[in-house]
Coordinates of C-alpha atoms in Angstrom, one line a residue:
X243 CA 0.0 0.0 0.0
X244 CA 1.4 3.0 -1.0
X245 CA 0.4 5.8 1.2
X246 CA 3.0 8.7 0.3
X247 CA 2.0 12.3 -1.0
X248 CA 4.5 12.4 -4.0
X249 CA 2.6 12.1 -7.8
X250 CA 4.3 10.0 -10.5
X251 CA 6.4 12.0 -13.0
X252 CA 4.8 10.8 -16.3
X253 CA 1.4 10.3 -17.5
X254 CA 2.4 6.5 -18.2
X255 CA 3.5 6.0 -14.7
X256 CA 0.3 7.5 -13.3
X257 CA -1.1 4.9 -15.1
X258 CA -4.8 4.5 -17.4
X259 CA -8.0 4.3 -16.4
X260 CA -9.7 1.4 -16.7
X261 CA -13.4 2.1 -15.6
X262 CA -14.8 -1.1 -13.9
X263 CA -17.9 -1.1 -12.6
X264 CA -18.2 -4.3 -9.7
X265 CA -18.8 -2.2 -6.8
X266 CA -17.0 1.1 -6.3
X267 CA -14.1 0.1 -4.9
X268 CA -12.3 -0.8 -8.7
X269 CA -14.0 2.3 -10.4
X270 CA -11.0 4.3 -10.5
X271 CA -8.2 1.6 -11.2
X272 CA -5.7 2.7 -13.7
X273 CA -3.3 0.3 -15.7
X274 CA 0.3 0.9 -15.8
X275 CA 3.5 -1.0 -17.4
X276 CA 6.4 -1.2 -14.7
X277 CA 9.9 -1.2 -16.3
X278 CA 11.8 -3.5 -13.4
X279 CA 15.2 -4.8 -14.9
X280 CA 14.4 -6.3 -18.7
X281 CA 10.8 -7.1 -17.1
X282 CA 7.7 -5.7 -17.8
X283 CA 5.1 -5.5 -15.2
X284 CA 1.8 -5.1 -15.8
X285 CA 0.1 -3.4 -12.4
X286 CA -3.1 -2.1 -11.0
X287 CA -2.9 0.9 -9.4
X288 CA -6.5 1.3 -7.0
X289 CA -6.9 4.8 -5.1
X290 CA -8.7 4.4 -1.9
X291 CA -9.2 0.8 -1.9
X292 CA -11.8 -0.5 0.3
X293 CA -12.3 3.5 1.6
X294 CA -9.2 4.7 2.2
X295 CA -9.4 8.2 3.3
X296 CA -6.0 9.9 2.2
X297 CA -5.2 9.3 -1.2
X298 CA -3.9 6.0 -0.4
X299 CA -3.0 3.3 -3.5
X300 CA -2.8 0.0 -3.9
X301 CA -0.6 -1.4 -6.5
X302 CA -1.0 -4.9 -7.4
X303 CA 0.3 -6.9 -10.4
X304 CA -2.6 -6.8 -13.0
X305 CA -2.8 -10.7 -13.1
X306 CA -3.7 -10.8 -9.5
X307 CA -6.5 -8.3 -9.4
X308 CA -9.3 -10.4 -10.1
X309 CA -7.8 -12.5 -6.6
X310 CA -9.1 -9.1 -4.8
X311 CA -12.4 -8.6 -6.0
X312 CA -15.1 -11.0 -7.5
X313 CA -15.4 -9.2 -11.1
X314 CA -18.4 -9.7 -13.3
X315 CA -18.4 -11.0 -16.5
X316 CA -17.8 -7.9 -17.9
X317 CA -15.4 -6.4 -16.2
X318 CA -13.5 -9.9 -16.1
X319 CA -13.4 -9.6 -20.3
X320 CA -12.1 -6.4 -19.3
X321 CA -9.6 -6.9 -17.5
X322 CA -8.2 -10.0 -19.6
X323 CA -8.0 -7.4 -22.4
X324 CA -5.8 -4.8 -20.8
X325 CA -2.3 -7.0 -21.9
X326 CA -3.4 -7.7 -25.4
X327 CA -3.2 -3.9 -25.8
X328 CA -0.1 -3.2 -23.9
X329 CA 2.4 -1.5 -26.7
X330 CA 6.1 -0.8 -26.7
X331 CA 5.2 2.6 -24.5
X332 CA 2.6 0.8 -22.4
X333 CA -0.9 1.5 -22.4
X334 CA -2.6 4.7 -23.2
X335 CA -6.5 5.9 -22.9
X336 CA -7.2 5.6 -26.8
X337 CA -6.3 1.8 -26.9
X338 CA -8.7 1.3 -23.7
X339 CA -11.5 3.4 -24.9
X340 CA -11.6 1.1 -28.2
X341 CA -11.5 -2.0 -25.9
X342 CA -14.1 -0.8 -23.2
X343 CA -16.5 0.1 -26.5
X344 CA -15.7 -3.6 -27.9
X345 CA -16.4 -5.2 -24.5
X346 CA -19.5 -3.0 -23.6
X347 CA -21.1 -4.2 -27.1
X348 CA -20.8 -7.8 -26.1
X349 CA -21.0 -8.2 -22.3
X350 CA -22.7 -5.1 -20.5
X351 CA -25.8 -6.7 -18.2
X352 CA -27.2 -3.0 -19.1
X353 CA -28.2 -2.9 -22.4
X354 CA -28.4 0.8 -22.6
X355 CA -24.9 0.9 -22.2
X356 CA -24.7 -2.1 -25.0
X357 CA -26.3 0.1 -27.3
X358 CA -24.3 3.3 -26.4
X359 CA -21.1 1.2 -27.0
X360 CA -22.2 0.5 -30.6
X361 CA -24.1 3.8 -31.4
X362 CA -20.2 5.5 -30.3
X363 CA -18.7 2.9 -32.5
X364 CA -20.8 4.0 -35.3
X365 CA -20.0 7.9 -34.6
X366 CA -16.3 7.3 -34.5
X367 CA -16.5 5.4 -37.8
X368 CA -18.5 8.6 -38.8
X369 CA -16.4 11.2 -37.7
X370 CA -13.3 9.2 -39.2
X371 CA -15.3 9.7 -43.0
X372 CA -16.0 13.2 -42.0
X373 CA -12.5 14.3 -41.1
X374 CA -11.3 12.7 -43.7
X375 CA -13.8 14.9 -46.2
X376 CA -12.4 18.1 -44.0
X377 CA -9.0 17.2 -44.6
X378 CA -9.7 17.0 -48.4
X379 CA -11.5 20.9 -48.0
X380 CA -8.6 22.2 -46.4
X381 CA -6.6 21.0 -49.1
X382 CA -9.1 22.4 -51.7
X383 CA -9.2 26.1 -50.0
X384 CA -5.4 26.3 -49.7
X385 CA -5.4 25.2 -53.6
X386 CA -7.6 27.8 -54.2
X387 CA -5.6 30.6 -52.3
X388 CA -2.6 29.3 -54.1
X389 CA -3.7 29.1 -57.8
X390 CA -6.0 32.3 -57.6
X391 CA -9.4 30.6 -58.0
X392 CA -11.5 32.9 -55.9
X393 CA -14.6 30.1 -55.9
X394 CA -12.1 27.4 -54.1
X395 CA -10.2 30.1 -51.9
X396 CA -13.2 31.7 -50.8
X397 CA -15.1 28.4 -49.8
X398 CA -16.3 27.3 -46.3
X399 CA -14.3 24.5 -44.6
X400 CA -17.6 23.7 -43.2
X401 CA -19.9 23.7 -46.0
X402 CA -17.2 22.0 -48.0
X403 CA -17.8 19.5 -45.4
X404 CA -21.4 19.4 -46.0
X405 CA -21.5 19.3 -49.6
X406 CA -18.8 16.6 -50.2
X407 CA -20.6 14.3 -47.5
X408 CA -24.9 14.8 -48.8
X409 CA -25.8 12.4 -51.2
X410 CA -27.9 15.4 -53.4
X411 CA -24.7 17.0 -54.0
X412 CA -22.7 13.8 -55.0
X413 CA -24.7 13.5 -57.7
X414 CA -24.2 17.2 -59.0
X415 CA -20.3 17.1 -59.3
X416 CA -17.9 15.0 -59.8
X417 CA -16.2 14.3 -56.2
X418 CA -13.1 11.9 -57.5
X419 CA -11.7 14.5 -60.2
X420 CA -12.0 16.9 -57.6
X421 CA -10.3 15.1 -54.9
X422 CA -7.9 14.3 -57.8
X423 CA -6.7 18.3 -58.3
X424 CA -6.5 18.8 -54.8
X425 CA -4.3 15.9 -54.4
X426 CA -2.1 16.6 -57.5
X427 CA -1.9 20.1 -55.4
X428 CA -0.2 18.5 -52.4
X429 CA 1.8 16.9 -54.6
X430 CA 3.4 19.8 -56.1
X431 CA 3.4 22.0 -52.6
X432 CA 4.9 19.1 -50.5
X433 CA 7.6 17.9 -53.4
X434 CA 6.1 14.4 -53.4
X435 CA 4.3 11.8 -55.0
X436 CA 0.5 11.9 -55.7
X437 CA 0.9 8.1 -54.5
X438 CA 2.2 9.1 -51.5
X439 CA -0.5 11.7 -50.3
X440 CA -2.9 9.4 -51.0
X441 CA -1.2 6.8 -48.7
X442 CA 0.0 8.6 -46.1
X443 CA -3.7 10.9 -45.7
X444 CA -5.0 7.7 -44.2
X445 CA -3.1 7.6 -41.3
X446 CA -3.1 11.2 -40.7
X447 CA -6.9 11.1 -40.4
X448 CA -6.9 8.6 -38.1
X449 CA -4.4 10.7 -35.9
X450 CA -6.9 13.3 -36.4
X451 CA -10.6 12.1 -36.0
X452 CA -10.1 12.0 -32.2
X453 CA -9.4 15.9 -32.7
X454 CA -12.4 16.6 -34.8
X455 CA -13.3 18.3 -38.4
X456 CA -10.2 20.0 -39.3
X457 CA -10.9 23.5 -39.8
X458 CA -7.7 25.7 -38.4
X459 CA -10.1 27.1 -35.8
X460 CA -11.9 25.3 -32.8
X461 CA -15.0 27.6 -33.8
X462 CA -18.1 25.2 -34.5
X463 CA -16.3 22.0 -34.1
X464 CA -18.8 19.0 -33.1
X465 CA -17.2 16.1 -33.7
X466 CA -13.9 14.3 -32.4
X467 CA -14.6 12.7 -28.5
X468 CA -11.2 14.2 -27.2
X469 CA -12.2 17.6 -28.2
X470 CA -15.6 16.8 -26.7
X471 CA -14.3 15.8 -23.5
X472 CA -12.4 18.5 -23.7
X473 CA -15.4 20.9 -23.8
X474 CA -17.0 18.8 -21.7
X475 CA -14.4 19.8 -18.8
X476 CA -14.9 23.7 -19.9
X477 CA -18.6 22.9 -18.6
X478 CA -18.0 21.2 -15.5
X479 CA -15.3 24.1 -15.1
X480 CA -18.6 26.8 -15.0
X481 CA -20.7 24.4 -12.6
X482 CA -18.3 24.2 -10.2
X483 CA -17.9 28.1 -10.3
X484 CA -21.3 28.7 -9.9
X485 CA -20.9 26.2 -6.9
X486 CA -18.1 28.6 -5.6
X487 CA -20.7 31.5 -4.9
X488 CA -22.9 28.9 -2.8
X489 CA -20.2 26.4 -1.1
X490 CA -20.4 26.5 2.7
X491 CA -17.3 27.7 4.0
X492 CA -15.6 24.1 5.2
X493 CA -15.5 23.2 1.2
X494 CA -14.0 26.3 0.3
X495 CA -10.0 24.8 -0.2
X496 CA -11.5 21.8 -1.4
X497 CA -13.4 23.7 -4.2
X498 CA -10.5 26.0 -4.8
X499 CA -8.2 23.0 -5.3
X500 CA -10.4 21.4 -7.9
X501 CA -10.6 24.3 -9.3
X502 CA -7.0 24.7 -9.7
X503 CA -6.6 21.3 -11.0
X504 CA -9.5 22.0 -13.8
X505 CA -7.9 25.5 -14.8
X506 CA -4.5 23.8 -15.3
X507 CA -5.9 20.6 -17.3
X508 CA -8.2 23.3 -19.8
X509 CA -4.6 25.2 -20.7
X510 CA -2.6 22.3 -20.9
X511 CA -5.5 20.8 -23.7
X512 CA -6.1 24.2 -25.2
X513 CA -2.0 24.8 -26.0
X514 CA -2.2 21.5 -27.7
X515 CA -5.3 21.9 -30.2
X516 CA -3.8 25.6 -30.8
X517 CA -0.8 24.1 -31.9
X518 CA -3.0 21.5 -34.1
X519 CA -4.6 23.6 -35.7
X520 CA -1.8 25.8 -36.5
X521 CA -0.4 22.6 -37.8
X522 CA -3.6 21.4 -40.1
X523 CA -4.3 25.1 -40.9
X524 CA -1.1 24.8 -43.9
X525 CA -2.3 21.0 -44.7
X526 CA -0.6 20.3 -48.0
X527 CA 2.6 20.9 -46.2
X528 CA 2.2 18.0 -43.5
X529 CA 3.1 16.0 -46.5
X530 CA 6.4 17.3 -46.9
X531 CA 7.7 16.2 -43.3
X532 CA 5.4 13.3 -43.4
X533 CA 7.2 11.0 -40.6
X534 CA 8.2 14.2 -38.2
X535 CA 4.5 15.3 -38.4
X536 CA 3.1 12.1 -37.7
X537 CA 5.9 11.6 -34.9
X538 CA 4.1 15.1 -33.4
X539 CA 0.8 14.6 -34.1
X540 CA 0.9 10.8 -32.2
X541 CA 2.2 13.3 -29.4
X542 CA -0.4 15.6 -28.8
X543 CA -3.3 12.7 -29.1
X544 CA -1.2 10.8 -26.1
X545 CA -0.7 14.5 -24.0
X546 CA -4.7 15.4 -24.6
X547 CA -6.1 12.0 -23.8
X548 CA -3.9 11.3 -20.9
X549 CA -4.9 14.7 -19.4
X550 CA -8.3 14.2 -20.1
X551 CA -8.0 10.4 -18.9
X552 CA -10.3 10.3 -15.8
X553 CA -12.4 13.1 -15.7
X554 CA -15.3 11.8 -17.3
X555 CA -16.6 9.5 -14.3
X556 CA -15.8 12.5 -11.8
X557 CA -18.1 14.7 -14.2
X558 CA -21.0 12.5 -14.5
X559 CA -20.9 12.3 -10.4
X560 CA -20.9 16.0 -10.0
X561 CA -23.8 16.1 -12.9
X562 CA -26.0 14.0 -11.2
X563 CA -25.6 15.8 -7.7
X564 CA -25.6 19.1 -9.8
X565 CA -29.2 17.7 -10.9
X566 CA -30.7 16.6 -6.9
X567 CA -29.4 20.0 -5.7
X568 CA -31.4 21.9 -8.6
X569 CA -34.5 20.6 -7.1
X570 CA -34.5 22.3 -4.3
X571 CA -33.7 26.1 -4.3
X572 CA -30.7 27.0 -2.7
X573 CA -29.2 23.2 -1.9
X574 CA -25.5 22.7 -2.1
X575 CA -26.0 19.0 -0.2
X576 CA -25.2 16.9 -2.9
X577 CA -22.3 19.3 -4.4
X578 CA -20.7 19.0 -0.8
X579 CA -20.6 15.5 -1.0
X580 CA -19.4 15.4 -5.0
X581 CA -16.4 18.0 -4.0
X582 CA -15.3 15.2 -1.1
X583 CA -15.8 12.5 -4.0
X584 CA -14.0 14.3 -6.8
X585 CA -11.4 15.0 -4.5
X586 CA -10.4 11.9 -3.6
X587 CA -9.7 10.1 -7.9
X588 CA -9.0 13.8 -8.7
X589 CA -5.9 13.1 -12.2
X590 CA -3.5 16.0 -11.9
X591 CA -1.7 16.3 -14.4
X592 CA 2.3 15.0 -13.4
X593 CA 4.7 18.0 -13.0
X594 CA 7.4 16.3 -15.8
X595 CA 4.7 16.6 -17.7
X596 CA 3.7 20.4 -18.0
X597 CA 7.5 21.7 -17.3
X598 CA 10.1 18.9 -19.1
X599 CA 13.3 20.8 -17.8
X600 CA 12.1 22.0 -14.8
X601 CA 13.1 19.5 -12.0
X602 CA 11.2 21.1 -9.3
X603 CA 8.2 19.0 -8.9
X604 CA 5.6 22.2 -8.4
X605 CA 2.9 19.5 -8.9
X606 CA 3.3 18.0 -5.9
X607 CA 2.5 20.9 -3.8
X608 CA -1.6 20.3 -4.7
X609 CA -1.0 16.9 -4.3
X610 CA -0.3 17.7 -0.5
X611 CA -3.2 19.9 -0.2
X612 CA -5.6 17.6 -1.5
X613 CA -4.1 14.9 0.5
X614 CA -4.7 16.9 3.3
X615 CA -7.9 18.1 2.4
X616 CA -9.3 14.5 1.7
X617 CA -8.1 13.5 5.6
X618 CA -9.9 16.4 6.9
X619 CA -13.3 15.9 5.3
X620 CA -13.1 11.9 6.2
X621 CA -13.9 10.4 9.9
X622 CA -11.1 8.6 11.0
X623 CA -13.4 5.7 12.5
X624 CA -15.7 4.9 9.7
X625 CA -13.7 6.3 6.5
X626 CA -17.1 8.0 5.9
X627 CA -17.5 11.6 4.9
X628 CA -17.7 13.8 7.5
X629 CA -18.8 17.3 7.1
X630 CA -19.0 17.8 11.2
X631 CA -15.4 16.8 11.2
X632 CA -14.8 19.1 8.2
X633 CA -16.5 21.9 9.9
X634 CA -14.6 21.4 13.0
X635 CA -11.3 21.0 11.2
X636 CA -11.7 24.3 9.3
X637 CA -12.8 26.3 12.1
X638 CA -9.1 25.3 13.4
X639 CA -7.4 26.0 10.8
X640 CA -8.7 29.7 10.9
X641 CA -8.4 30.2 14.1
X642 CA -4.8 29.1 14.1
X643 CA -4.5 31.5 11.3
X644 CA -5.8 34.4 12.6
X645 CA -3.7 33.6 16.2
X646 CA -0.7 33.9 14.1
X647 CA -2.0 37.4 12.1
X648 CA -2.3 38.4 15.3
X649 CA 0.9 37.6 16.6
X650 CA 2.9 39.5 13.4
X651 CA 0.6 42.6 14.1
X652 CA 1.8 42.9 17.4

């Protein structure tokens, strides 16, 4: 049991999630490769197993989780599916979105969520044909700028989009002679072979599709799920502000932690799908620097999903107490109790991270106060919240600090 307040360096050794649901107790396991000599270790890494209270982890080899807890069908196909995905860098929260979507399909007892996994396999198959047809647009508005054809230059990314997607307007042009100049355009601008922009557009758009329609600006984007957890997190970001103006005053350095930790995770995305865009905004010369580009763009997919990895369970929570405190004017009951929750899976982002040369570990300063925080808002007898004992425990803590105000003043 690992009970120490530092926070792993790397997203990889922080580990994936892997969203369980037998009880709560596994809900927030993440997956992580451990380097150890020439072995690789496949671990489970389980915050506040069994109700720990202060951030505590358990780390157990991922073969011997299932020895823990009882897992349901399910989650056992689950959790047998983890090493089959394990690459040369480990595990990362694209490959386990894909497998929890394959596993949901066939062994969810819920069959909303069976149907969900498919109707989100569908979209992504979707979106993939879409960014694909964006990606194409791009290159056709760029040819037009280029070449001095007002019609192409001047043309919507987004209706572009549109037109080269309906069937109606399919059958009023001819989409392959099209898609033919706009390649033989790429061609030319990047100083390689139509062949090759054709082959290597493939793999570009799948780097892409988690991103969303390419359009050099996030404006009007609705498509690509790590954009949409991104702006997902941007929402939660304005509940828990609004919370802010209501919390009772024990929750206040919890709430201004979160806080914090949400502020930090929306500029670390929003750098990265600036820089995207940026990139995609001059399309026909990706081609150029084909295997450097591809090298970057695999990058910033692994830095936004691993920031974003986690967040979505803690969101839904604070949703659905969002929703039983909205039906009774002026309730904050079930937001006190979603702060203590959040609190204790909350994913910082690891200081290595956000600052590469920077070998002070800033990073682990908020990992100290939400340690401490978590103890304070827990009973020590039950592991239960306790929002007496939080009361209590900030009504000390002010005191002490205004004893020693005092003390400077005199």
């Amino acid at each position: 049991m690992a009970n120490n307040i530092s926070v792993a360096q790397t997203f990889e050794r922080r580990g994936t999630c892997v969203p369980f649901t037998t009880g709560d107790s596994l809900r927030h396991t993440r997956a992580r490769l451990y380097q150890h000599g020439n072995d690789r270790i496949l671990e489970a890494v389980i915050p506040s197993f069994g109700g720990g209270r202060r951030g505590e982890l358990m780390v157990v080899p991922w073969k011997d989780l299932p020895d823990f807890v009882q897992l349901s069908d399910r989650d056992r196909e689950l959790h047998d599916g983890i090493p089959g995905i394990v690459g040369k860098h480990g595990i990362d929260p694209l490959q386990v979105r894909e497998l929890l979507h394959k596993v949901n399909a066939a062994y969810s007892d819920d069959p909303e969520v069976r149907a969900k996994a498919r109707a989100q396999a569908q979209q992504d198959s979707q979106d993939k044909e879409v960014v694909r047809m964006s990606c194409i647009a791009q290159l056709m508005r760029e040819c037009g700028i280029e070449r001095g054809d007002p019609v192409m230059a001047g043309a919507n990314t987004k209706t572009l989009v549109d037109l080269m997607t309906a069937e109606e307007s399919r059958s009023h042009f001819d989409v392959e002679m099209l898609i033919d100049r706009v390649f033989l355009f790429a061609s030319q601008r990047s100083g390689v072979s139509i062949d090759n922009v054709r082959e290597w557009l493939e793999p570009l758009v799948g780097l892409i599709t988690p991103f969303g329609t390419v359009k050099g600006t996030q404006a009007d984007r609705t498509n690509g799920h790590l954009f949409l957890e991104h702006v997902n997190l941007m929402e939660f970001r304005k509940s828990v502000a609004a919370y802010m103006e209501q919390k009772p005053e024990e929750y206040g350095a919890a709430a201004e932690v979160l806080l914090e930790v949400v502020d930090q995770t929306i500029r670390y995305v929003d750098e990265r799908i600036v820089t995207l865009d940026s990139l995609l905004g001059s399309f026909a010369d990706v081609f150029s620097k084909q295997d450097s580009n591809v090298s970057y763009l695999i990058k910033l997919r692994r830095d936004v999903a691993f920031a974003l990895d986690g967040w979505n369970d803690l969101i839904d929570h604070w949703t659905e107490a969002d929703a039983e405190d909205c039906k009774k004017a002026g309730s904050v009951e079930y937001r006190d109790r979603a702060v203590a929750y959040v609190m204790n899976f909350l994913p910082i982002i690891p200081h290595r991270e956000l600052y590469p040369d920077d070998g002070f570990d800033g990073q682990a300063s908020i990992e100290r106060a939400r340690v401490k925080i978590v103890a304070a808002m827990h009973s020590w007898s039950t592991e239960a919240l306790d929002q007496e004992l939080a009361r209590r425990v900030e009504k000390g803590q002010k005191k002490q600090s205004d004893t020693e105000a005092g003390r400077l003043m005199s």
